Tab-separated table of C-alpha atoms and ligand atoms in Angstrom:
chain	number	residue	atom	x	y	z
Q	1	MET	CA	-171.369	14.820	-116.600
Q	2	ASP	CA	-172.460	12.222	-118.458
Q	3	ASN	CA	-172.400	12.950	-122.259
Q	4	ALA	CA	-173.755	9.453	-123.846
Q	5	PRO	CA	-176.415	10.786	-125.128
Q	6	GLY	CA	-175.634	13.593	-126.462
Q	7	LYS	CA	-173.145	12.013	-128.716
Q	8	LYS	CA	-175.850	9.525	-129.431
Q	9	MET	CA	-177.838	12.211	-131.114
Q	10	LEU	CA	-174.290	14.006	-132.108
Q	11	GLU	CA	-173.665	10.830	-134.562
Q	12	SER	CA	-177.007	9.441	-135.181
Q	13	ALA	CA	-177.147	13.419	-137.006
Q	14	GLN	CA	-174.192	12.841	-138.613
Q	15	ALA	CA	-174.960	9.054	-139.323
Q	16	LEU	CA	-178.094	10.677	-140.918
Q	17	ILE	CA	-176.692	13.515	-143.358
Q	18	ARG	CA	-173.908	10.313	-144.229
Q	19	LYS	CA	-176.490	8.058	-145.787
Q	20	THR	CA	-178.496	10.606	-147.310
Q	21	ALA	CA	-174.959	12.161	-148.527
Q	22	GLU	CA	-173.244	9.185	-149.913
Q	23	LYS	CA	-176.766	8.341	-151.873
Q	24	MET	CA	-176.896	11.374	-153.675
Q	25	LYS	CA	-172.932	9.659	-154.731
Q	26	LEU	CA	-171.646	13.462	-153.108
Q	27	ASP	CA	-166.842	13.189	-152.195
Q	28	GLU	CA	-166.317	12.537	-148.975
Q	29	GLU	CA	-164.466	15.915	-148.864
Q	30	MET	CA	-168.007	16.982	-149.384
Q	31	ILE	CA	-169.590	15.379	-146.765
Q	32	LYS	CA	-167.370	16.547	-144.617
Q	33	ARG	CA	-167.663	19.761	-144.820
Q	34	VAL	CA	-171.501	19.784	-144.336
Q	35	ILE	CA	-170.997	17.480	-141.577
Q	36	GLU	CA	-168.355	19.020	-139.753
Q	37	PRO	CA	-168.973	22.593	-137.877
Q	38	GLU	CA	-167.247	25.860	-139.149
Q	39	PHE	CA	-166.358	27.053	-135.504
Q	40	ALA	CA	-166.906	25.926	-131.950
Q	41	HIS	CA	-166.680	28.029	-129.095
Q	42	GLU	CA	-166.396	26.574	-125.558
Q	43	PHE	CA	-166.506	28.528	-122.790
Q	44	SER	CA	-166.952	29.289	-118.944
Q	45	LEU	CA	-169.050	31.833	-117.252
Q	46	THR	CA	-168.525	32.778	-114.228
Q	47	VAL	CA	-171.647	34.189	-112.209
Q	48	THR	CA	-171.743	36.275	-108.498
Q	49	MET	CA	-174.344	34.327	-107.267
Q	50	ASP	CA	-176.847	35.681	-104.484
Q	51	ASN	CA	-174.368	34.732	-102.042
Q	52	GLY	CA	-171.877	36.432	-102.849
Q	53	LYS	CA	-169.977	33.421	-103.988
Q	54	LYS	CA	-168.934	32.965	-107.263
Q	55	LYS	CA	-169.786	29.835	-109.012
Q	56	VAL	CA	-168.289	28.693	-112.627
Q	57	PHE	CA	-170.744	27.786	-115.539
Q	58	ARG	CA	-170.164	25.897	-118.526
Q	59	GLY	CA	-171.242	26.768	-121.629
Q	60	TRP	CA	-170.966	26.716	-126.076
Q	61	ARG	CA	-171.784	28.504	-129.189
Q	62	ILE	CA	-171.472	26.374	-131.847
Q	63	GLN	CA	-171.828	27.763	-135.852
Q	64	HIS	CA	-172.645	24.617	-137.793
Q	65	ASN	CA	-172.964	25.541	-141.674
Q	66	SER	CA	-173.051	29.331	-143.144
Q	67	ALA	CA	-173.201	28.431	-146.935
Q	68	LEU	CA	-177.219	29.688	-146.917
Q	69	GLY	CA	-176.555	32.500	-144.926
Q	70	PRO	CA	-176.188	33.179	-140.797
Q	71	TYR	CA	-175.951	31.030	-138.309
Q	72	LYS	CA	-180.107	30.615	-136.685
Q	73	GLY	CA	-180.304	29.150	-133.417
Q	74	GLY	CA	-181.498	28.898	-130.339
Q	75	ILE	CA	-179.939	29.141	-126.947
Q	76	ARG	CA	-180.499	26.063	-123.923
Q	77	PHE	CA	-180.503	26.106	-120.815
Q	78	HIS	CA	-180.535	22.608	-119.051
Q	79	PRO	CA	-178.623	20.967	-116.340
Q	80	GLU	CA	-177.939	17.135	-119.346
Q	81	THR	CA	-176.810	20.021	-122.212
Q	82	VAL	CA	-172.672	19.013	-123.230
Q	83	ARG	CA	-171.030	19.675	-125.938
Q	84	GLU	CA	-172.014	17.244	-128.694
Q	85	GLU	CA	-175.472	17.997	-128.190
Q	86	VAL	CA	-175.137	21.667	-128.960
Q	87	GLN	CA	-172.984	20.229	-131.624
Q	88	ALA	CA	-175.654	17.622	-132.682
Q	89	LEU	CA	-178.834	20.574	-132.195
Q	90	ALA	CA	-176.886	22.708	-134.598
Q	91	THR	CA	-176.685	20.299	-136.989
Q	92	LEU	CA	-179.523	19.824	-137.136
Q	93	MET	CA	-180.439	23.816	-137.367
Q	94	SER	CA	-178.996	23.539	-140.417
Q	95	ILE	CA	-180.986	20.984	-142.028
Q	96	LYS	CA	-184.266	22.382	-140.848
Q	97	CYS	CA	-183.762	25.821	-142.535
Q	98	ALA	CA	-182.581	24.639	-146.000
Q	99	VAL	CA	-186.164	22.580	-145.441
Q	100	ALA	CA	-188.069	25.270	-144.439
Q	101	GLY	CA	-186.356	27.632	-147.293
Q	102	LEU	CA	-184.972	30.036	-145.033
Q	103	PRO	CA	-181.772	32.180	-146.023
Q	104	TYR	CA	-178.950	31.148	-142.785
Q	105	GLY	CA	-177.352	28.706	-141.536
Q	106	GLY	CA	-177.214	26.720	-138.559
Q	107	GLY	CA	-176.185	27.169	-135.167
Q	108	LYS	CA	-177.515	26.132	-131.977
Q	109	GLY	CA	-175.941	27.700	-127.681
Q	110	GLY	CA	-175.892	25.992	-124.512
Q	111	ILE	CA	-175.051	26.214	-120.864
Q	112	THR	CA	-174.620	23.101	-118.061
Q	113	VAL	CA	-176.859	24.924	-116.068
Q	114	ASP	CA	-180.465	23.517	-113.480
Q	115	PRO	CA	-182.282	26.950	-114.484
Q	116	LYS	CA	-184.760	26.032	-111.559
Q	117	LYS	CA	-182.243	26.179	-109.098
Q	118	LEU	CA	-181.221	29.695	-109.584
Q	119	SER	CA	-183.370	32.958	-108.714
Q	120	LYS	CA	-184.422	35.578	-111.545
Q	121	THR	CA	-181.408	36.837	-110.406
Q	122	GLU	CA	-178.621	34.837	-111.422
Q	123	LEU	CA	-180.495	33.599	-113.408
Q	124	GLU	CA	-180.452	37.017	-115.501
Q	125	ARG	CA	-176.767	37.841	-114.481
Q	126	LEU	CA	-176.006	33.690	-116.460
Q	127	SER	CA	-177.482	35.197	-118.944
Q	128	ARG	CA	-176.122	38.208	-119.061
Q	129	ALA	CA	-172.885	36.362	-118.992
Q	130	PHE	CA	-173.591	34.506	-121.845
Q	131	ALA	CA	-174.695	37.655	-124.556
Q	132	ALA	CA	-170.872	39.255	-123.124
Q	133	ARG	CA	-169.493	35.781	-124.116
Q	134	ILE	CA	-170.824	35.412	-127.932
Q	135	THR	CA	-171.405	38.521	-128.424
Q	136	HIS	CA	-168.471	38.678	-130.652
Q	137	VAL	CA	-169.922	35.949	-132.953
Q	138	ILE	CA	-172.593	36.764	-132.830
Q	139	GLY	CA	-174.693	38.997	-135.156
Q	140	GLU	CA	-177.662	40.341	-137.585
Q	141	ASP	CA	-175.090	38.405	-140.238
Q	142	VAL	CA	-173.041	36.662	-138.630
Q	143	ASP	CA	-175.247	34.322	-136.208
Q	144	VAL	CA	-178.625	35.035	-134.479
Q	145	PRO	CA	-179.802	33.317	-131.767
Q	146	ALA	CA	-183.192	32.433	-129.865
Q	147	PRO	CA	-184.848	31.006	-127.129
Q	148	ASP	CA	-184.949	27.122	-126.479
Q	149	VAL	CA	-185.102	24.639	-123.463
Q	150	ASN	CA	-185.524	26.802	-120.722
Q	151	THR	CA	-184.201	30.340	-122.408
Q	152	THR	CA	-187.930	32.916	-123.029
Q	153	PRO	CA	-188.151	35.731	-124.518
Q	154	GLU	CA	-188.028	37.997	-121.352
Q	155	ILE	CA	-183.987	35.837	-121.378
Q	156	MET	CA	-184.021	36.772	-124.975
Q	157	SER	CA	-184.436	40.360	-123.826
Q	158	TRP	CA	-181.958	40.059	-120.806
Q	159	MET	CA	-179.261	38.922	-123.680
Q	160	ILE	CA	-179.658	41.734	-126.183
Q	161	ASP	CA	-179.479	44.512	-123.999
Q	162	GLU	CA	-176.171	43.761	-123.033
Q	163	TYR	CA	-175.141	42.632	-126.275
Q	164	GLN	CA	-176.972	46.059	-127.464
Q	165	LYS	CA	-174.808	48.166	-124.984
Q	166	ILE	CA	-171.439	46.231	-125.416
Q	167	LYS	CA	-172.071	47.171	-129.278
Q	168	GLY	CA	-173.527	50.431	-128.242
Q	169	TYR	CA	-175.855	49.895	-130.677
Q	170	LYS	CA	-179.230	49.019	-130.911
Q	171	SER	CA	-180.002	45.651	-133.011
Q	172	PRO	CA	-182.875	44.509	-133.063
Q	173	ALA	CA	-182.589	41.637	-136.053
Q	174	THR	CA	-179.629	39.865	-134.028
Q	175	PHE	CA	-182.231	37.876	-131.276
Q	176	THR	CA	-185.357	36.693	-132.328
Q	177	GLY	CA	-187.753	35.786	-129.691
Q	178	LYS	CA	-187.649	38.607	-128.474
Q	179	PRO	CA	-190.640	39.701	-126.166
Q	180	VAL	CA	-193.057	42.666	-128.560
Q	181	SER	CA	-192.169	45.794	-126.745
Q	182	ILE	CA	-189.038	44.790	-127.343
Q	183	GLY	CA	-189.290	44.254	-131.384
Q	184	GLY	CA	-190.671	40.289	-131.166
Q	185	SER	CA	-193.214	39.539	-133.744
Q	186	LEU	CA	-196.593	39.601	-133.578
Q	187	GLY	CA	-197.767	34.947	-134.581
Q	188	ARG	CA	-194.353	33.866	-132.381
Q	189	THR	CA	-196.675	32.853	-129.580
Q	190	GLU	CA	-198.422	30.003	-131.733
Q	191	ALA	CA	-196.077	29.323	-135.113
Q	192	THR	CA	-194.706	26.315	-134.360
Q	193	GLY	CA	-198.264	24.776	-133.479
Q	194	ARG	CA	-199.821	27.730	-136.964
Q	195	GLY	CA	-197.085	26.069	-139.202
Q	196	GLY	CA	-197.757	22.360	-138.354
Q	197	LEU	CA	-201.199	22.501	-138.877
Q	198	PHE	CA	-200.626	23.905	-142.237
Q	199	VAL	CA	-198.297	21.268	-143.164
Q	200	LEU	CA	-200.541	18.194	-141.972
Q	201	GLN	CA	-203.086	20.580	-143.931
Q	202	ALA	CA	-201.064	20.493	-147.116
Q	203	LEU	CA	-200.714	16.484	-147.140
Q	204	LEU	CA	-204.022	15.781	-146.372
Q	205	GLU	CA	-204.632	18.125	-149.638
Q	206	LYS	CA	-202.320	15.448	-151.573
Q	207	ILE	CA	-203.132	12.307	-149.994
Q	208	LYS	CA	-206.939	12.998	-149.953
Q	209	GLY	CA	-208.217	10.185	-151.947
Q	210	SER	CA	-207.448	7.459	-149.149
Q	211	MET	CA	-208.451	9.482	-146.180
Q	212	PRO	CA	-211.609	10.322	-145.114
Q	213	LYS	CA	-213.066	13.794	-144.576
Q	214	PHE	CA	-211.044	16.741	-143.332
Q	215	SER	CA	-213.687	17.138	-140.618
Q	216	SER	CA	-214.157	13.339	-140.202
Q	217	LEU	CA	-210.430	13.292	-139.574
Q	218	THR	CA	-209.112	12.075	-135.861
Q	219	ILE	CA	-205.943	13.119	-133.939
Q	220	ALA	CA	-204.450	12.527	-130.738
Q	221	VAL	CA	-202.340	15.029	-128.945
Q	222	GLN	CA	-199.169	13.958	-126.525
Q	223	GLY	CA	-197.668	17.457	-124.961
Q	224	PHE	CA	-199.756	20.260	-123.843
Q	225	GLY	CA	-197.215	22.656	-123.977
Q	226	ASN	CA	-196.512	26.183	-126.612
Q	227	VAL	CA	-196.920	23.560	-129.502
Q	228	GLY	CA	-199.060	21.325	-128.221
Q	229	TYR	CA	-201.699	23.508	-126.465
Q	230	TYR	CA	-201.752	25.580	-130.866
Q	231	PHE	CA	-201.402	23.078	-132.353
Q	232	ALA	CA	-205.039	21.218	-130.840
Q	233	LYS	CA	-206.172	24.713	-130.393
Q	234	LEU	CA	-206.501	25.524	-134.573
Q	235	ALA	CA	-206.996	21.999	-135.491
Q	236	HIS	CA	-209.886	22.201	-133.551
Q	237	GLU	CA	-211.465	25.747	-135.425
Q	238	ALA	CA	-210.219	24.394	-138.365
Q	239	GLY	CA	-212.483	21.293	-138.031
Q	240	PHE	CA	-210.666	18.494	-137.175
Q	241	LYS	CA	-211.774	15.862	-133.999
Q	242	VAL	CA	-209.171	16.038	-131.054
Q	243	VAL	CA	-210.046	13.431	-129.392
Q	244	ALA	CA	-207.065	12.581	-127.130
Q	245	ILE	CA	-204.757	15.165	-125.221
Q	246	SER	CA	-201.763	14.507	-122.937
Q	247	ASP	CA	-199.321	15.870	-120.460
Q	248	SER	CA	-196.392	14.515	-118.378
Q	249	ARG	CA	-199.076	13.434	-116.293
Q	250	GLY	CA	-200.917	11.541	-118.524
Q	251	GLY	CA	-204.587	12.537	-120.445
Q	252	VAL	CA	-207.888	13.027	-121.696
Q	253	TYR	CA	-209.720	10.620	-124.566
Q	254	ASP	CA	-213.222	11.485	-125.892
Q	255	LYS	CA	-214.653	9.554	-129.256
Q	256	ASP	CA	-216.426	12.675	-129.582
Q	257	GLY	CA	-213.677	15.117	-129.679
Q	258	LEU	CA	-212.654	17.560	-126.965
Q	259	ASP	CA	-212.352	21.387	-126.992
Q	260	PRO	CA	-208.627	22.515	-126.454
Q	261	VAL	CA	-209.586	25.588	-125.057
Q	262	ALA	CA	-211.966	23.899	-122.165
Q	263	VAL	CA	-208.969	21.769	-121.758
Q	264	LEU	CA	-206.397	24.461	-121.085
Q	265	ALA	CA	-209.033	26.051	-118.833
Q	266	TYR	CA	-209.098	22.597	-116.896
Q	267	LYS	CA	-205.031	22.656	-116.870
Q	268	LYS	CA	-204.811	25.925	-115.456
Q	269	LYS	CA	-207.525	24.813	-112.088
Q	270	LYS	CA	-206.263	21.208	-111.991
Q	271	GLY	CA	-202.807	21.581	-112.943
Q	272	VAL	CA	-203.453	18.520	-114.986
Q	273	VAL	CA	-205.278	17.652	-118.178
Q	274	SER	CA	-207.047	14.218	-116.994
Q	275	GLY	CA	-209.968	14.328	-115.115
Q	276	TYR	CA	-210.892	17.165	-117.581
Q	277	SER	CA	-213.115	14.111	-119.165
Q	278	SER	CA	-213.829	10.849	-117.976
Q	279	LYS	CA	-211.997	8.692	-120.113
Q	280	LYS	CA	-208.426	8.508	-118.467
Q	281	ILE	CA	-205.386	7.106	-120.276
Q	282	THR	CA	-201.945	6.757	-120.001
Q	283	ASN	CA	-199.515	8.701	-122.488
Q	284	GLU	CA	-198.629	5.297	-123.840
Q	285	GLU	CA	-202.272	4.626	-124.361
Q	286	LEU	CA	-202.247	7.877	-126.594
Q	287	LEU	CA	-199.786	6.822	-128.588
Q	288	THR	CA	-201.694	3.669	-129.648
Q	289	LEU	CA	-204.885	4.475	-129.966
Q	290	PRO	CA	-206.986	4.285	-133.751
Q	291	VAL	CA	-206.848	7.828	-134.477
Q	292	ASP	CA	-206.211	8.999	-138.493
Q	293	ILE	CA	-203.274	11.447	-137.484
Q	294	LEU	CA	-200.905	11.079	-134.339
Q	295	VAL	CA	-199.014	14.491	-132.786
Q	296	PRO	CA	-196.287	13.862	-130.380
Q	297	ALA	CA	-196.026	17.153	-129.295
Q	298	ALA	CA	-194.155	16.273	-126.431
Q	299	LEU	CA	-190.750	13.893	-125.921
Q	300	GLU	CA	-187.683	12.694	-128.191
Q	301	ASN	CA	-188.183	9.129	-128.484
Q	302	VAL	CA	-191.666	8.253	-127.407
Q	303	VAL	CA	-193.061	5.651	-130.358
Q	304	SER	CA	-189.480	3.015	-130.086
Q	305	GLU	CA	-189.681	-0.319	-131.154
Q	306	LYS	CA	-191.507	-1.516	-127.782
Q	307	ASN	CA	-194.240	-0.351	-129.054
Q	308	ALA	CA	-194.526	0.626	-132.907
Q	309	ALA	CA	-196.397	-1.948	-133.783
Q	310	LYS	CA	-199.603	-0.912	-131.997
Q	311	VAL	CA	-199.453	2.548	-133.299
Q	312	LYS	CA	-202.609	2.901	-135.314
Q	313	ALA	CA	-202.762	6.522	-137.198
Q	314	LYS	CA	-202.050	6.489	-140.830
Q	315	VAL	CA	-200.067	9.611	-140.845
Q	316	ILE	CA	-197.222	11.267	-138.401
Q	317	LEU	CA	-196.892	14.944	-137.997
Q	318	GLU	CA	-193.623	14.942	-135.518
Q	319	MET	CA	-194.037	18.063	-133.940
Q	320	ALA	CA	-191.104	16.947	-131.281
Q	321	ASN	CA	-187.927	16.988	-132.199
Q	322	GLY	CA	-187.371	13.174	-132.727
Q	323	PRO	CA	-190.347	11.725	-131.523
Q	324	LEU	CA	-190.102	8.103	-132.990
Q	325	THR	CA	-186.375	6.506	-133.064
Q	326	GLU	CA	-185.239	5.622	-136.007
Q	327	GLU	CA	-186.007	1.519	-135.719
Q	328	ALA	CA	-189.706	2.996	-135.294
Q	329	TYR	CA	-188.697	5.464	-137.879
Q	330	LEU	CA	-187.988	2.428	-140.254
Q	331	PHE	CA	-190.692	0.371	-139.091
Q	332	LEU	CA	-194.245	2.877	-140.128
Q	333	SER	CA	-192.875	3.684	-143.090
Q	334	LYS	CA	-192.167	0.538	-144.014
Q	335	LYS	CA	-196.441	0.061	-142.934
Q	336	GLY	CA	-197.376	2.637	-145.276
Q	337	VAL	CA	-197.505	5.297	-142.383
Q	338	VAL	CA	-196.966	8.727	-144.193
Q	339	ILE	CA	-194.443	10.635	-141.772
Q	340	ILE	CA	-194.232	14.199	-141.359
Q	341	PRO	CA	-190.686	14.569	-140.823
Q	342	ASP	CA	-189.624	17.104	-137.799
Q	343	VAL	CA	-187.178	19.047	-139.446
Q	344	LEU	CA	-190.491	20.237	-141.490
Q	345	ALA	CA	-192.906	19.532	-139.150
Q	346	ASN	CA	-192.432	22.222	-136.305
Q	347	SER	CA	-189.976	24.782	-139.017
Q	348	GLY	CA	-193.283	27.589	-138.373
Q	349	GLY	CA	-191.280	28.539	-134.875
Q	350	VAL	CA	-187.616	29.551	-137.404
Q	351	THR	CA	-190.085	30.531	-139.932
Q	352	VAL	CA	-191.321	33.395	-137.483
Q	353	SER	CA	-188.408	33.286	-136.342
Q	354	TYR	CA	-187.087	34.650	-139.708
Q	355	LEU	CA	-189.787	37.351	-140.756
Q	356	GLU	CA	-189.135	38.717	-137.202
Q	357	TRP	CA	-185.401	39.181	-138.935
Q	358	VAL	CA	-186.708	40.581	-141.346
Q	359	GLN	CA	-188.667	43.311	-139.304
Q	360	GLY	CA	-185.998	43.769	-137.329
Q	361	LYS	CA	-183.406	44.906	-139.910
Q	362	ALA	CA	-186.171	46.601	-141.734
Q	363	GLY	CA	-187.755	48.529	-139.092
Q	364	TYR	CA	-191.125	46.578	-141.053
Q	365	TRP	CA	-194.052	46.115	-138.146
Q	366	TRP	CA	-196.364	43.710	-139.316
Q	367	SER	CA	-199.756	42.543	-138.470
Q	368	GLU	CA	-200.707	39.159	-137.052
Q	369	SER	CA	-202.266	38.605	-139.881
Q	370	GLU	CA	-199.669	39.450	-142.425
Q	371	VAL	CA	-197.707	37.307	-140.458
Q	372	ASN	CA	-199.886	34.618	-140.420
Q	373	GLN	CA	-200.483	34.686	-144.189
Q	374	LYS	CA	-195.971	34.762	-144.646
Q	375	LEU	CA	-195.826	32.202	-142.510
Q	376	LYS	CA	-198.258	29.641	-144.597
Q	377	GLU	CA	-197.272	30.644	-148.201
Q	378	MET	CA	-193.735	29.648	-146.613
Q	379	ILE	CA	-193.863	26.341	-144.959
Q	380	VAL	CA	-195.833	24.946	-147.485
Q	381	ARG	CA	-194.094	26.363	-150.405
Q	382	ALA	CA	-191.033	23.564	-148.284
Q	383	PHE	CA	-193.814	21.133	-148.163
Q	384	GLU	CA	-194.200	21.555	-151.963
Q	385	SER	CA	-190.471	20.902	-152.459
Q	386	ILE	CA	-190.323	17.950	-149.815
Q	387	TRP	CA	-193.185	16.334	-151.305
Q	388	GLU	CA	-192.467	16.978	-154.967
Q	389	LYS	CA	-189.073	14.919	-153.949
Q	390	SER	CA	-190.421	12.381	-152.207
Q	391	VAL	CA	-193.073	11.133	-155.261
Q	392	THR	CA	-190.117	11.128	-157.964
Q	393	LYS	CA	-187.288	9.997	-156.276
Q	394	LYS	CA	-190.588	6.875	-154.491
Q	395	MET	CA	-189.118	7.104	-151.103
Q	396	PRO	CA	-190.568	9.293	-147.825
Q	397	LEU	CA	-190.433	12.785	-146.895
Q	398	LYS	CA	-188.062	12.774	-144.088
Q	399	GLN	CA	-185.686	11.299	-146.297
Q	400	ALA	CA	-186.873	13.582	-149.496
Q	401	ALA	CA	-186.857	16.785	-146.601
Q	402	PHE	CA	-182.417	16.042	-145.509
Q	403	GLU	CA	-182.401	15.144	-149.966
Q	404	VAL	CA	-183.805	18.376	-150.295
Q	405	ALA	CA	-181.533	20.381	-147.382
Q	406	ILE	CA	-178.102	18.858	-148.104
Q	407	GLU	CA	-178.869	19.658	-152.404
Q	408	ARG	CA	-179.490	23.402	-151.084
Q	409	ILE	CA	-175.989	23.363	-148.793
Q	410	THR	CA	-173.668	21.708	-151.431
Q	411	SER	CA	-175.242	24.253	-153.799
Q	412	ALA	CA	-174.744	27.012	-151.923
Q	413	MET	CA	-170.014	26.124	-150.638
Q	414	VAL	CA	-168.293	27.863	-153.277
F	501	LIG	P1	-193.200	22.991	-123.615
F	501	LIG	O1	-192.047	22.494	-122.673
F	501	LIG	O2	-194.539	24.067	-123.431
F	501	LIG	O3	-194.518	21.214	-123.277
F	501	LIG	C1	-194.133	20.573	-124.040
F	501	LIG	C2	-195.375	19.333	-123.471
F	501	LIG	O4	-194.975	18.177	-123.582
F	501	LIG	C3	-196.202	20.572	-121.471
F	501	LIG	O5	-197.743	19.641	-121.687
F	501	LIG	C4	-195.361	18.500	-120.400
F	501	LIG	O6	-196.888	19.112	-119.518
F	501	LIG	C5	-195.485	17.815	-121.662
F	501	LIG	N1	-194.703	16.828	-121.286
F	501	LIG	C6	-193.146	16.669	-120.399
F	501	LIG	N2	-193.447	15.439	-120.673
F	501	LIG	C7	-194.264	14.065	-121.153
F	501	LIG	C8	-194.396	12.946	-121.159
F	501	LIG	N3	-193.411	12.459	-121.076
F	501	LIG	N4	-195.481	12.588	-121.608
F	501	LIG	C9	-195.794	13.394	-122.656
F	501	LIG	N5	-195.677	14.885	-122.490
F	501	LIG	C10	-195.202	15.276	-121.962
F	501	LIG	O7	-192.899	22.807	-124.366
F	501	LIG	P2	-192.734	22.723	-126.740
F	501	LIG	O8	-192.180	24.561	-126.917
F	501	LIG	O9	-194.152	22.706	-126.454
F	501	LIG	O10	-191.515	21.891	-126.759
F	501	LIG	C11	-192.559	20.523	-127.603
F	501	LIG	C12	-191.564	19.775	-128.102
F	501	LIG	O11	-191.200	20.339	-129.917
F	501	LIG	C13	-189.911	19.682	-127.893
F	501	LIG	O12	-189.789	18.683	-128.617
F	501	LIG	C14	-189.818	21.169	-128.604
F	501	LIG	O13	-187.917	20.971	-128.795
F	501	LIG	C15	-190.397	20.717	-129.895
F	501	LIG	N6	-190.075	22.587	-130.458
F	501	LIG	C16	-190.611	23.832	-130.130
F	501	LIG	C17	-190.825	24.706	-130.622
F	501	LIG	C18	-191.166	25.843	-130.093
F	501	LIG	O14	-191.298	27.236	-130.884
F	501	LIG	N7	-191.521	26.047	-128.709
F	501	LIG	C19	-190.222	25.340	-132.308
F	501	LIG	C20	-189.731	23.861	-132.946
F	501	LIG	C21	-189.911	22.496	-131.947
């Protein structure tokens, strides 16, 4: 397994924390405490395949920092997942939870596997084996896993079932991202896109002197999955003009605006979004369109030193994790582009996971509008503290977010 991309991801997450912590003048031992994971569980999983043969998989649960509360983070099933990647993602979860103002530390889990090559019964046996392996190190007040790349609410239902069978009691707050029928939260599906819109609106309120009116602002959205679709739909409903949308096979552009619901209906019929309108564009073209707001909501590193100079948007909302390379980020920030960092922009998902956890612990059952209202209050509060730090210390939002997170984590360390 080539672990170079995972290593690079870990190195850059750690370098960012170190750089921020050094500027904050933290001592070396404190920096180490913020960087090093508290626990790194690595294990093998043996699964009986449908042909009767046994197969061994490698898995991890890395618990990075618990100063602010139980570890929180998803479980990823991917053929290129390696330990370093899981550790990097666990580290970034500590930062994200602190930025979002949640009473959580950061954790992440993963298995090196291509789930598309497994039958459904093999996938269930693998998920149950993983849950059994981590049962003794998780719990509602210890570590609360959730879905991530290639893991679904159904997989969470198998995992929590396995966990509860071993424990011998119900514990709905131990996993989030569950199906609603077993204690999942209403509003979770749309939460990441909805949270991104709340943050964008809060930012525009602050910079309205330098931007045109909301209703005439144009947006380009790359990626039309869970995050991209709900963001585009809700932005359109809020009165923004969503002029471009793309998926992995290309995109569409209409300067008069697109209706994301109609684009989704087209995609369901034809399998792609391009072709919905006469103006087809590539993913590369989408990133450099003359729009006010660019929303990368698909993959990491899509804006790099190769295309950053061509980006015309005045605001970039990082809905995907890490869509800008470090070089592109530095270039665009210097140019005056306002970049809302991923740790804040896409924290709506983990915020509603927190609301699911609270409901599970307390036996509450909130309506969708209650969940949306609480999400709005929490994510706007998170934005406000980062905005304030960025204004008072004259630093970009990303640097401010890391500083706020590290301050919160270190002040909770005894
Ligand atoms: P998804 O699998 O539902 O959708 C991904 C979308 O990206 C699809 O429309 C796909 O066609 C598109 N895509 C894939 N390759 C592409 C390419 N080369 N160019 C353009 N589009 C491409 O995934 P998602 O849950 O929407 O997640 C998207 C991003 O948001 C990821 O970076 C993820 O880590 C991040 N994120 C998701 C959540 C969540 O709650 N789902 C929370 C936080 C962060």
